[in-house]
PDB file of C-alpha atoms and ligand atoms in Angstrom:
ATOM      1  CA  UNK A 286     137.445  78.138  74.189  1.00  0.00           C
ATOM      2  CA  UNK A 287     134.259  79.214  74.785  1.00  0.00           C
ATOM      3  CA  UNK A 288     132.536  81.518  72.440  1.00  0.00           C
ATOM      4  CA  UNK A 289     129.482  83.587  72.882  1.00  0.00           C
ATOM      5  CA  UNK A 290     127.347  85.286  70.483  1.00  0.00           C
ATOM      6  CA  UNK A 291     126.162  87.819  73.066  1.00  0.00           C
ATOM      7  CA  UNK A 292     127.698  90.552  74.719  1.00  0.00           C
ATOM      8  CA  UNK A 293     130.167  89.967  77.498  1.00  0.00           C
ATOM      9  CA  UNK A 294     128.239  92.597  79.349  1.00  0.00           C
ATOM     10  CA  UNK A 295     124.632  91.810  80.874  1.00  0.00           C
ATOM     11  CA  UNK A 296     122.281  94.506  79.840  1.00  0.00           C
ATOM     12  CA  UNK A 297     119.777  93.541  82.593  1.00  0.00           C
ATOM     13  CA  UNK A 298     120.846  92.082  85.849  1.00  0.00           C
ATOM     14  CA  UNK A 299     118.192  90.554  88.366  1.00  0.00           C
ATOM     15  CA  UNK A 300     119.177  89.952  92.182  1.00  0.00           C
ATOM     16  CA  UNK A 301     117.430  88.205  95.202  1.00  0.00           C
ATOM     17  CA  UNK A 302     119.197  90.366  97.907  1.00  0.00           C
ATOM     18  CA  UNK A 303     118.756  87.627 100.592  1.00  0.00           C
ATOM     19  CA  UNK A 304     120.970  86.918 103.838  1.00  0.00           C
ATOM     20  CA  UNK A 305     119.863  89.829 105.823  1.00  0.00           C
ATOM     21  CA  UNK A 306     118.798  88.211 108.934  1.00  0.00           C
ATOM     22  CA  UNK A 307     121.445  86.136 108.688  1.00  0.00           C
ATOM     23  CA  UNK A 308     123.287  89.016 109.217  1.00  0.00           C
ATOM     24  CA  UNK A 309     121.884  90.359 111.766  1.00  0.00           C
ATOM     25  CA  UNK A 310     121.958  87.416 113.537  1.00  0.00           C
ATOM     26  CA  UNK A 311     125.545  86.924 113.802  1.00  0.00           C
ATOM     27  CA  UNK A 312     125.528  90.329 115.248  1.00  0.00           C
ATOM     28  CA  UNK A 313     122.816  90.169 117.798  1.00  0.00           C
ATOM     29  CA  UNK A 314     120.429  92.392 116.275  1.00  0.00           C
ATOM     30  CA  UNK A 315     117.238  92.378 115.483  1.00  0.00           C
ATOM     31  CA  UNK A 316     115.977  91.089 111.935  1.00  0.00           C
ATOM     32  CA  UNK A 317     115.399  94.137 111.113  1.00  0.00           C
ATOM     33  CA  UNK A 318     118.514  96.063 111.305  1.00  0.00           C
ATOM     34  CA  UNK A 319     119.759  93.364 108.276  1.00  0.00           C
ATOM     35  CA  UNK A 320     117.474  95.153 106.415  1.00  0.00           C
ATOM     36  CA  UNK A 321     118.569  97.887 107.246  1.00  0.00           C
ATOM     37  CA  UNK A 322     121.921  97.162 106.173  1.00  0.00           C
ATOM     38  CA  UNK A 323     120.363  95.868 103.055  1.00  0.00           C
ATOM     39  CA  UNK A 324     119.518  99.350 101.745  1.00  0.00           C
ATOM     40  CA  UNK A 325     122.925 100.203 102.007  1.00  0.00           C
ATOM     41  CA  UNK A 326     124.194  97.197  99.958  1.00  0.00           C
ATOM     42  CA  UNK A 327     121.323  98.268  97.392  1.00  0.00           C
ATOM     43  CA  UNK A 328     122.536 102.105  97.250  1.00  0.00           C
ATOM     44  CA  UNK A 329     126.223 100.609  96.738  1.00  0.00           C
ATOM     45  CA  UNK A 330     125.098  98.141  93.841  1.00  0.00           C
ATOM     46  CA  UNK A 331     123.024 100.529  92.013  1.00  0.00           C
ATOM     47  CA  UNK A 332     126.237 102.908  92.273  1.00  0.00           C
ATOM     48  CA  UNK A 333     128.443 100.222  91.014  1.00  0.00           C
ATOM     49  CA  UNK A 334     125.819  99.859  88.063  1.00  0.00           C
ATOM     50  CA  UNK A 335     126.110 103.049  87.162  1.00  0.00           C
ATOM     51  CA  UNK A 336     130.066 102.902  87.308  1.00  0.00           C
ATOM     52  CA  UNK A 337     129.518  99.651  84.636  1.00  0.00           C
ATOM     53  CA  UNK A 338     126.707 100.871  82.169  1.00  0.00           C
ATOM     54  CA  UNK A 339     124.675  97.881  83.179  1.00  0.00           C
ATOM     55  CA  UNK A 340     121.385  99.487  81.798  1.00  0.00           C
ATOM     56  CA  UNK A 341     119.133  97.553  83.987  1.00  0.00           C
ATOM     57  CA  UNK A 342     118.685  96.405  87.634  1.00  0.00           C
ATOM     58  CA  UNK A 343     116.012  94.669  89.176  1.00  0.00           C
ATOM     59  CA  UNK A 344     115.748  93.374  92.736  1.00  0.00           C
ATOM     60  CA  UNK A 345     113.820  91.447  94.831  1.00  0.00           C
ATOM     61  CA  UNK A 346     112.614  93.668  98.011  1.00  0.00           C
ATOM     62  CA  UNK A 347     109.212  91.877  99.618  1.00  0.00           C
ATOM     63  CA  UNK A 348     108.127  88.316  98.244  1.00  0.00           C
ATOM     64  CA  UNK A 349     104.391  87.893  97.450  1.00  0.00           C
ATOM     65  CA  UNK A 350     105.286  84.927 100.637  1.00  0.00           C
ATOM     66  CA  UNK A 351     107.035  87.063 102.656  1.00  0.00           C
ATOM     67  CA  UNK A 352     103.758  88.219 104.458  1.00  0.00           C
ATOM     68  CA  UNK A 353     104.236  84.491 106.110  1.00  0.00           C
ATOM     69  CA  UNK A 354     107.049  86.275 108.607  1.00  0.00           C
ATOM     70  CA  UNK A 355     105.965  87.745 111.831  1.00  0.00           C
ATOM     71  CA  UNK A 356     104.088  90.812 111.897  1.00  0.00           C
ATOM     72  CA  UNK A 357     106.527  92.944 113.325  1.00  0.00           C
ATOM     73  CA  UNK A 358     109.267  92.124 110.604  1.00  0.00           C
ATOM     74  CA  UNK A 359     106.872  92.803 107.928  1.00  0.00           C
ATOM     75  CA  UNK A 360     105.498  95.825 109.610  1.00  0.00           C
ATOM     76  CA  UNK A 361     109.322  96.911 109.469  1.00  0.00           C
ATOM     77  CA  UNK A 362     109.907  96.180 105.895  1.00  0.00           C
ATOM     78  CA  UNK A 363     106.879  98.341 105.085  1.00  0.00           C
ATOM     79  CA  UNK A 364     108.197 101.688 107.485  1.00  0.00           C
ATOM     80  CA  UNK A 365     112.098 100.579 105.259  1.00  0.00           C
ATOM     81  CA  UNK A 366     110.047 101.073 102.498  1.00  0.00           C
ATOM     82  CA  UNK A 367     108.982 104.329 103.226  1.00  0.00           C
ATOM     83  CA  UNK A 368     111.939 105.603 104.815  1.00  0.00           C
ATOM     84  CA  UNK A 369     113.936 104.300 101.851  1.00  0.00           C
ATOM     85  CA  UNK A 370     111.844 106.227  99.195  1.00  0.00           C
ATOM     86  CA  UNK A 371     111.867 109.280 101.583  1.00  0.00           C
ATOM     87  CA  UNK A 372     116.107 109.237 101.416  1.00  0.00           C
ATOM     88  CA  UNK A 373     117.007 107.577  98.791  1.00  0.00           C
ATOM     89  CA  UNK A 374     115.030 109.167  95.461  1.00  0.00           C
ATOM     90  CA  UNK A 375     116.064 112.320  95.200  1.00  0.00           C
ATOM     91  CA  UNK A 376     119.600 111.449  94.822  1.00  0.00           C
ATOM     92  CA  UNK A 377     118.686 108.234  92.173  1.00  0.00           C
ATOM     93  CA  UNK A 378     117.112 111.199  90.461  1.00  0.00           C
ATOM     94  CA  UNK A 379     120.421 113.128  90.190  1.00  0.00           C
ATOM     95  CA  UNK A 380     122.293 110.247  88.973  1.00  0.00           C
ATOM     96  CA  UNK A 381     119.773 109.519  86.474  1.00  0.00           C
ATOM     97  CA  UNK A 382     118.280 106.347  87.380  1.00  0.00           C
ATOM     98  CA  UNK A 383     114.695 105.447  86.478  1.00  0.00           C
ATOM     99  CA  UNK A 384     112.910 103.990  89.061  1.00  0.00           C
ATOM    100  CA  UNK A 385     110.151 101.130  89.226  1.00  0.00           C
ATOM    101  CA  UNK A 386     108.531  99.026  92.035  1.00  0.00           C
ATOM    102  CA  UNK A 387     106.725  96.032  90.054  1.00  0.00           C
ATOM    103  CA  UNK A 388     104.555  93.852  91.865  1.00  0.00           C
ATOM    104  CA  UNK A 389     100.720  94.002  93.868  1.00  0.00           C
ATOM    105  CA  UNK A 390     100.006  97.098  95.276  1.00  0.00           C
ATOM    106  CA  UNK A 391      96.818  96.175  96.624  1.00  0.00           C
ATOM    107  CA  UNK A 392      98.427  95.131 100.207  1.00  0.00           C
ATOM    108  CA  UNK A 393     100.043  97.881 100.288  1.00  0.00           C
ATOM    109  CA  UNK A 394      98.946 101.621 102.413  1.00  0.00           C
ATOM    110  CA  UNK A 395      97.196 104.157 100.532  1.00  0.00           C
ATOM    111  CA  UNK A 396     100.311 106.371 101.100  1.00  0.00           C
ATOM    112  CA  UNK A 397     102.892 103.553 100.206  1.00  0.00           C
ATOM    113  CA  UNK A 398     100.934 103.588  97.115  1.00  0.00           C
ATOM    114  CA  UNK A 399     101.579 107.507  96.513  1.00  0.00           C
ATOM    115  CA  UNK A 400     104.623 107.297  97.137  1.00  0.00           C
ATOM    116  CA  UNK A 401     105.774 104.550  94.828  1.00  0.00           C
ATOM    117  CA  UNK A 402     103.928 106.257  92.277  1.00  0.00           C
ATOM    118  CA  UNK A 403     105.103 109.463  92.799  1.00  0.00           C
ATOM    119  CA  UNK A 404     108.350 108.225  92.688  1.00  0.00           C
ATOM    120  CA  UNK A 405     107.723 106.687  89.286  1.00  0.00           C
ATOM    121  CA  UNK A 406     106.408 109.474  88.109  1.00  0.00           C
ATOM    122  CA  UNK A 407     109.691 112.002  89.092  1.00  0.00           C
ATOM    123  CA  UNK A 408     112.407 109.694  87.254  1.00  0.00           C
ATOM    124  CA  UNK A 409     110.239 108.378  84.572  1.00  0.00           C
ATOM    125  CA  UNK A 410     112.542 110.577  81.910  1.00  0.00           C
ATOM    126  CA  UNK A 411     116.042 109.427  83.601  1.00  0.00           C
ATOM    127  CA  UNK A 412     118.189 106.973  81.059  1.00  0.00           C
ATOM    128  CA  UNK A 413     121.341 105.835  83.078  1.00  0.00           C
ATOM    129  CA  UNK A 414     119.805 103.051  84.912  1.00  0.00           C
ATOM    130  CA  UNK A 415     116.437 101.768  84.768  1.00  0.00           C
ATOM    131  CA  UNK A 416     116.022 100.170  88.566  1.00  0.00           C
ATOM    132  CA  UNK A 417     113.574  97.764  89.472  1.00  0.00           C
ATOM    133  CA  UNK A 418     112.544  97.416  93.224  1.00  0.00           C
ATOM    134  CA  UNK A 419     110.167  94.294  93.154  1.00  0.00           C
ATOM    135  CA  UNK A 420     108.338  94.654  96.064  1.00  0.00           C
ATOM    136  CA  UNK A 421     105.161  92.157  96.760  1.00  0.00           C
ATOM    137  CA  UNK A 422     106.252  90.671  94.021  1.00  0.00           C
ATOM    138  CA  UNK A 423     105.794  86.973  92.600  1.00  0.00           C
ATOM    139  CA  UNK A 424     106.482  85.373  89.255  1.00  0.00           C
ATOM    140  CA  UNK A 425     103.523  83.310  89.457  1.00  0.00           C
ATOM    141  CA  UNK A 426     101.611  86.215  90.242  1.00  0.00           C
ATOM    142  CA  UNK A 427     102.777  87.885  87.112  1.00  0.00           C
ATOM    143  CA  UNK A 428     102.100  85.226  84.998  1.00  0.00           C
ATOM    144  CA  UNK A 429      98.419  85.077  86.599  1.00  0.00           C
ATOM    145  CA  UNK A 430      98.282  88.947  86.151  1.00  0.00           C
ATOM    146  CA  UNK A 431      99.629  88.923  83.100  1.00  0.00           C
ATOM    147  CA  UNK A 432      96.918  85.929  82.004  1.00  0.00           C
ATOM    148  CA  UNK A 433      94.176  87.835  83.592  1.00  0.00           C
ATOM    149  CA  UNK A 434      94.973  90.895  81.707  1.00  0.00           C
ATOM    150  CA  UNK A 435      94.775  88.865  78.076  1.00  0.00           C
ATOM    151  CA  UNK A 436      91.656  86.979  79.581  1.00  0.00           C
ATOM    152  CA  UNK A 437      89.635  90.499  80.207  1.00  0.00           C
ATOM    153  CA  UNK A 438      90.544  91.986  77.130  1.00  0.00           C
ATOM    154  CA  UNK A 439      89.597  88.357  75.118  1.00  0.00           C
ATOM    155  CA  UNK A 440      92.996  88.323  73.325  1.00  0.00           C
ATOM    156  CA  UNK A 441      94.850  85.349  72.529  1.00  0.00           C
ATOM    157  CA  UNK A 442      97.572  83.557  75.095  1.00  0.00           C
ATOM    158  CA  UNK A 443     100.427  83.407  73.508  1.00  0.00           C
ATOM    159  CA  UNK A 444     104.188  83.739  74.674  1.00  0.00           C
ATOM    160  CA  UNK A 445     104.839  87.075  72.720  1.00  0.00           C
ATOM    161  CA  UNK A 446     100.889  88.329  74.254  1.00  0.00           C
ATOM    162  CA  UNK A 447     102.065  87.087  77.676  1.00  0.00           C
ATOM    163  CA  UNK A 448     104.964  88.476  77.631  1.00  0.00           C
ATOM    164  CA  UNK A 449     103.541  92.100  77.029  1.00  0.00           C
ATOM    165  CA  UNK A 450     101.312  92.082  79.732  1.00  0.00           C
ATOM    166  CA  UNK A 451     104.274  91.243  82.459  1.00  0.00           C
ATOM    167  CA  UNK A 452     105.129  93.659  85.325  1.00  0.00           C
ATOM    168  CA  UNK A 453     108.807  94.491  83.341  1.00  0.00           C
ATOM    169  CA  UNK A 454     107.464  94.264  79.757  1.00  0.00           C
ATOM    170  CA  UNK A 455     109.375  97.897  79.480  1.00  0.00           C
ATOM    171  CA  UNK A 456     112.885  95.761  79.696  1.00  0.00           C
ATOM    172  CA  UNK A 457     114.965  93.135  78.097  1.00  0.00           C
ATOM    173  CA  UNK A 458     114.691  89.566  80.334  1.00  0.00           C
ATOM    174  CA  UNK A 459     117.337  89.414  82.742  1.00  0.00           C
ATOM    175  CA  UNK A 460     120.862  88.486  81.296  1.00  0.00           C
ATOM    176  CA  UNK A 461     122.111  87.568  84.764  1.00  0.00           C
ATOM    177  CA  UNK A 462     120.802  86.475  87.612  1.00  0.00           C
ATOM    178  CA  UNK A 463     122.278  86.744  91.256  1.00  0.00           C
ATOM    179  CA  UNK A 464     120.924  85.250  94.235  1.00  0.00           C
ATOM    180  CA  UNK A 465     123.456  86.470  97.584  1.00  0.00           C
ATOM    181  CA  UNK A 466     122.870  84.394 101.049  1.00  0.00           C
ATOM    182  CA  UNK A 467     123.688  81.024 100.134  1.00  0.00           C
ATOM    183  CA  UNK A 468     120.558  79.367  98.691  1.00  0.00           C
ATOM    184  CA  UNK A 469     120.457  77.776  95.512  1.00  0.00           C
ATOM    185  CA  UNK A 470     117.025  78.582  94.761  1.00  0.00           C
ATOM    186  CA  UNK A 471     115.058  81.044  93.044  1.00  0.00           C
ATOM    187  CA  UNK A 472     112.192  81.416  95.460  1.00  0.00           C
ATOM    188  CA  UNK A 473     109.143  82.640  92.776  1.00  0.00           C
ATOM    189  CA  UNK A 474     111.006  86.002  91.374  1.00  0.00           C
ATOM    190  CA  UNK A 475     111.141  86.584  87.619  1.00  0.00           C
ATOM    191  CA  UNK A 476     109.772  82.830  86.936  1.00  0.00           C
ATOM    192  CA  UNK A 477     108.993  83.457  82.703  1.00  0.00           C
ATOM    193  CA  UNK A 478     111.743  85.712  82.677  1.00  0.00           C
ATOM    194  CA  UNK A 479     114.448  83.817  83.508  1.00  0.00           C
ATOM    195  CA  UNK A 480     114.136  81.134  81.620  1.00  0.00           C
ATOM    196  CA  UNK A 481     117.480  81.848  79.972  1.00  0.00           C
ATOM    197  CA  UNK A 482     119.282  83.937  82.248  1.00  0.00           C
ATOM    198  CA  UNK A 483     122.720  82.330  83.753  1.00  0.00           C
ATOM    199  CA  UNK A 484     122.339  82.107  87.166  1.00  0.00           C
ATOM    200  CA  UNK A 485     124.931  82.944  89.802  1.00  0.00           C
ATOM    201  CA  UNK A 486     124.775  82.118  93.501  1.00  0.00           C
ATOM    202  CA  UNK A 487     127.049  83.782  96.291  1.00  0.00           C
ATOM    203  CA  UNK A 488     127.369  82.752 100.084  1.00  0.00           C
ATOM    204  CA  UNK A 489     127.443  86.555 100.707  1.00  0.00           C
ATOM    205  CA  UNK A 490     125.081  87.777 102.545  1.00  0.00           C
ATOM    206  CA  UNK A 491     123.506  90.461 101.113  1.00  0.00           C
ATOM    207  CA  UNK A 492     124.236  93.383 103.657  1.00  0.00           C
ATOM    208  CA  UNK A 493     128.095  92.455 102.838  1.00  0.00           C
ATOM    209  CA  UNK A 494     127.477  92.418  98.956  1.00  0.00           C
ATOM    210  CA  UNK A 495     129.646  95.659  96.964  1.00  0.00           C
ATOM    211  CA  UNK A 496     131.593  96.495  94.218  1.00  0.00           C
ATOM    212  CA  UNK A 497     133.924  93.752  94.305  1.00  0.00           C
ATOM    213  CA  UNK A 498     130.633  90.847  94.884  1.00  0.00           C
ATOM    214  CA  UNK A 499     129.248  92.222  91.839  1.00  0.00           C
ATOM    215  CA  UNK A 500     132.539  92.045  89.572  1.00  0.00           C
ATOM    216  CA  UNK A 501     133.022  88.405  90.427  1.00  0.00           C
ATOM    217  CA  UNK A 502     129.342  87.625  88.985  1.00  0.00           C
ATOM    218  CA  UNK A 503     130.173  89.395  86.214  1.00  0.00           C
ATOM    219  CA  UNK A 504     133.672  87.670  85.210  1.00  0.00           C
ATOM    220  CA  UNK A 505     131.508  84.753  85.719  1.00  0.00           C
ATOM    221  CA  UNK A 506     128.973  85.827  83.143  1.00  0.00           C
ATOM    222  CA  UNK A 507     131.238  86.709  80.839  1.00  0.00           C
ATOM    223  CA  UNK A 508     133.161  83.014  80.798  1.00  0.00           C
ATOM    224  CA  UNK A 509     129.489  81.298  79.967  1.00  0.00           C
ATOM    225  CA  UNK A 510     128.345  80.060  76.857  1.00  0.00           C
ATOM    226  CA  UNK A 511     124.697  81.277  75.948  1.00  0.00           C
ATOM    227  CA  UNK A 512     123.004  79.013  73.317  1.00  0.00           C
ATOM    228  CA  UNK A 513     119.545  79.340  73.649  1.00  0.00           C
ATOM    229  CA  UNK A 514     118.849  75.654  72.532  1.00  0.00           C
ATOM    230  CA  UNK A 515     121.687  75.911  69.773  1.00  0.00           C
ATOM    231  CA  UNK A 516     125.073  74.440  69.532  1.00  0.00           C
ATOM    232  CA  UNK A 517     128.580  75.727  70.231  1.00  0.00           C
ATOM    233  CA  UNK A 518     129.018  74.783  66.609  1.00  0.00           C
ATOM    234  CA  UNK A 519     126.270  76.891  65.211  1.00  0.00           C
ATOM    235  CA  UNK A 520     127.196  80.334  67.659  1.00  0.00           C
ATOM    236  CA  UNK A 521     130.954  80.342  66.104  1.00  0.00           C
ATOM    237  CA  UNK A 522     129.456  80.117  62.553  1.00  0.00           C
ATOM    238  CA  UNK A 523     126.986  82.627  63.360  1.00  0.00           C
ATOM    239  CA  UNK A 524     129.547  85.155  64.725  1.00  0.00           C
ATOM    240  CA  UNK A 525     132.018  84.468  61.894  1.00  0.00           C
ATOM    241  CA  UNK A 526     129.395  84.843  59.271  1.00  0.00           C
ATOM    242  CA  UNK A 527     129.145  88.379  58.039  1.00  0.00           C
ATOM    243  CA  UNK A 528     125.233  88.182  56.841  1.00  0.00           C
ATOM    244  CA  UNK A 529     124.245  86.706  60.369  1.00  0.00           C
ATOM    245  CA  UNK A 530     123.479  89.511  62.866  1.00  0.00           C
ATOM    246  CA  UNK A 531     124.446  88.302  66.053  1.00  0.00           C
ATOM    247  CA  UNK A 532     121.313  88.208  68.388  1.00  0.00           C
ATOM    248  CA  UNK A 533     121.368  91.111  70.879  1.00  0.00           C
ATOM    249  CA  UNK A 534     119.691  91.096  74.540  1.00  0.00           C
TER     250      UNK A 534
HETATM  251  C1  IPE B 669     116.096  88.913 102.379  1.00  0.00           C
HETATM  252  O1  IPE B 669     116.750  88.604 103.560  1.00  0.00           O
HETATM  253  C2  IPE B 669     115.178  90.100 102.544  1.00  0.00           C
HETATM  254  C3  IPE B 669     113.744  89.764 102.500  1.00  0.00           C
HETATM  255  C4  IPE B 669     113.257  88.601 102.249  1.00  0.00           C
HETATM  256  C5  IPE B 669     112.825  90.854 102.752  1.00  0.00           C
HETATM  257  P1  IPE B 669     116.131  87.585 104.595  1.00  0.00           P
HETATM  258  O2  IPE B 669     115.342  88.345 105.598  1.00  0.00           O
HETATM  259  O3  IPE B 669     115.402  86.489 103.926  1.00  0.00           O
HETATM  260  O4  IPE B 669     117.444  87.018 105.277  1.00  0.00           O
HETATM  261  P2  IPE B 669     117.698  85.517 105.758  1.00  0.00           P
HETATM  262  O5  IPE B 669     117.522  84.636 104.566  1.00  0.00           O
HETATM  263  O6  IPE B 669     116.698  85.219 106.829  1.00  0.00           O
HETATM  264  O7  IPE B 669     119.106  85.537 106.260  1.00  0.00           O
HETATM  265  C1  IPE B 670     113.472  85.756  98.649  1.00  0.00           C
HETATM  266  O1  IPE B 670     114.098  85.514  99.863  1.00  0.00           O
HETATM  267  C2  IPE B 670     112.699  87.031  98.712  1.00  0.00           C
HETATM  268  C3  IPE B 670     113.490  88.271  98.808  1.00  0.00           C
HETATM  269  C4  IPE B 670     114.794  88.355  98.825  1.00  0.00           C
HETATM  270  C5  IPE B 670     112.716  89.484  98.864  1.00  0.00           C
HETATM  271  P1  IPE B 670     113.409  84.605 100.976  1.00  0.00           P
HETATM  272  O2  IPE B 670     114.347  84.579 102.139  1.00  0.00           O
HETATM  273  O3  IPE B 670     112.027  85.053 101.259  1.00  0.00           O
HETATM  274  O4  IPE B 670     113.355  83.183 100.274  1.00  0.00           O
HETATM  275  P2  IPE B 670     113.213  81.726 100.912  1.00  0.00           P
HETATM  276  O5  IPE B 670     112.057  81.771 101.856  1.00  0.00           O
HETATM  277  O6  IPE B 670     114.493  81.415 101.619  1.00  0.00           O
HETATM  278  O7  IPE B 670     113.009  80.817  99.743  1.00  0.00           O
HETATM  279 MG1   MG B 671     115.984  84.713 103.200  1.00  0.00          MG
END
């Protein structure tokens, strides 16, 4: 039997919501209206978070690459963006969620801008859910950023200095990582971060994604074995030892 020495729970779950043109596709419709769709799935997920005291969520919204589509797609995700924050905030501030869009904001439209950091600025107190909406977002421009940030104010590179200076320094690493849509790759999101979450891949496309999706991923989390370079061995003595504190995300 396996036996962890962690939490059955993820504290912090990370998701690349992809397969929405996919969906659309099989439907006809523009590329566009899969993203659409997509918001939906991410109001349902972040509900279903909620429901499961996961304590954080972070997804991945606009890829520092995905400026390589066609100009009208991206010029849609950008008006989703802003429609999204326009309907969506004020009721994540009722249920308490604390809102964040990591990533460059230098692309981005002087309003955009506002508006992300207005909305960071409204929830900033809320403590259910702490949401992350990675949008122009890499992992290798974090690390960069991150490097950049140490480099300019001459302190040392190290992993704990690094890891201060990354876009979600304010949470755990992901516990969990989901990737909907069918590929079994990880496509430059939370590169240092994940380097020990368990990884979970789904052929749903993410429009479809919902309560039920999310359960599935986390039955599967809670059957793996997280050693963190140790042994089986060494995780059963450590949770049958009194004086060892089990290691908590
Ligand atoms: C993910 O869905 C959303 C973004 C990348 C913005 P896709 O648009 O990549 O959907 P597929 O992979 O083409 O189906
Ligand atoms: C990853 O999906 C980015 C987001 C979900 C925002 P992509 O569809 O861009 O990834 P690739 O191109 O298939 O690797
Ligand atoms: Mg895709």
């Amino acid at each position: 039997m396996s036996v962890s020495s962690l939490p059955a729970t993820p504290a912090h779950i990370a998701i690349v919501m992809d397969g929405n043109g996919r969906w659309a596709k099989k439907r006809f419709l523009p590329r566009v209206a899969g993203h659409k769709q997509g918001v939906e799935a991410l109001r349902r997920t972040v509900q279903a978070c909620l429901d499961k005291n996961i304590r954080v969520l972070s997804v991945f919204a606009f890829s520092s690459e995905n400026w390589a589509r066609p100009a009208d797609e991206v010029s849609g995700l950008m008006d989703l963006l802003a429609m999204a924050l326009a309907r969506e905030v004020p009721s994540l501030h009722e249920r308490g969620v604390q809102i964040h869009f990591p990533g460059d904001r230098s692309r981005l439209s002087a309003r955009t801008v506002q508006g992300l950091a207005d909305a960071e600025r409204l929830t900033a107190a809320n403590n259910k859910l702490v949401l992350n909406v990675c949008f122009n977002y890499g992992g290798r421009w974090d690390i960069c950023q991150a490097a950049e940030a140490l480099r300019l104010a001459g302190q040392p590179i190290t992993e704990e200095s690094i890891a201060k200076k990354l876009a979600l320094s304010y949470v755990p690493d992901p516990d969990l990582f989901i990737r909907t849509g069918g590929e079994l790759r990880v496509s430059n999101f939370l590169m240092w971060q994940m380097a020990y979450s368990e990884l979970c891949f789904s052929d749903v496309l993410w429009p479809d994604f919902d309560a039920a999706e999310l359960q599935k991923a986390l039955v599967l989390f809670a059957s793996r074995e997280r050693r963190f370079g140790q042994t089986s061995e060494q995780l059963v003595v450590r949770e049958t030892s009194p004086k060892s504190g089990a290691s908590t995300c």
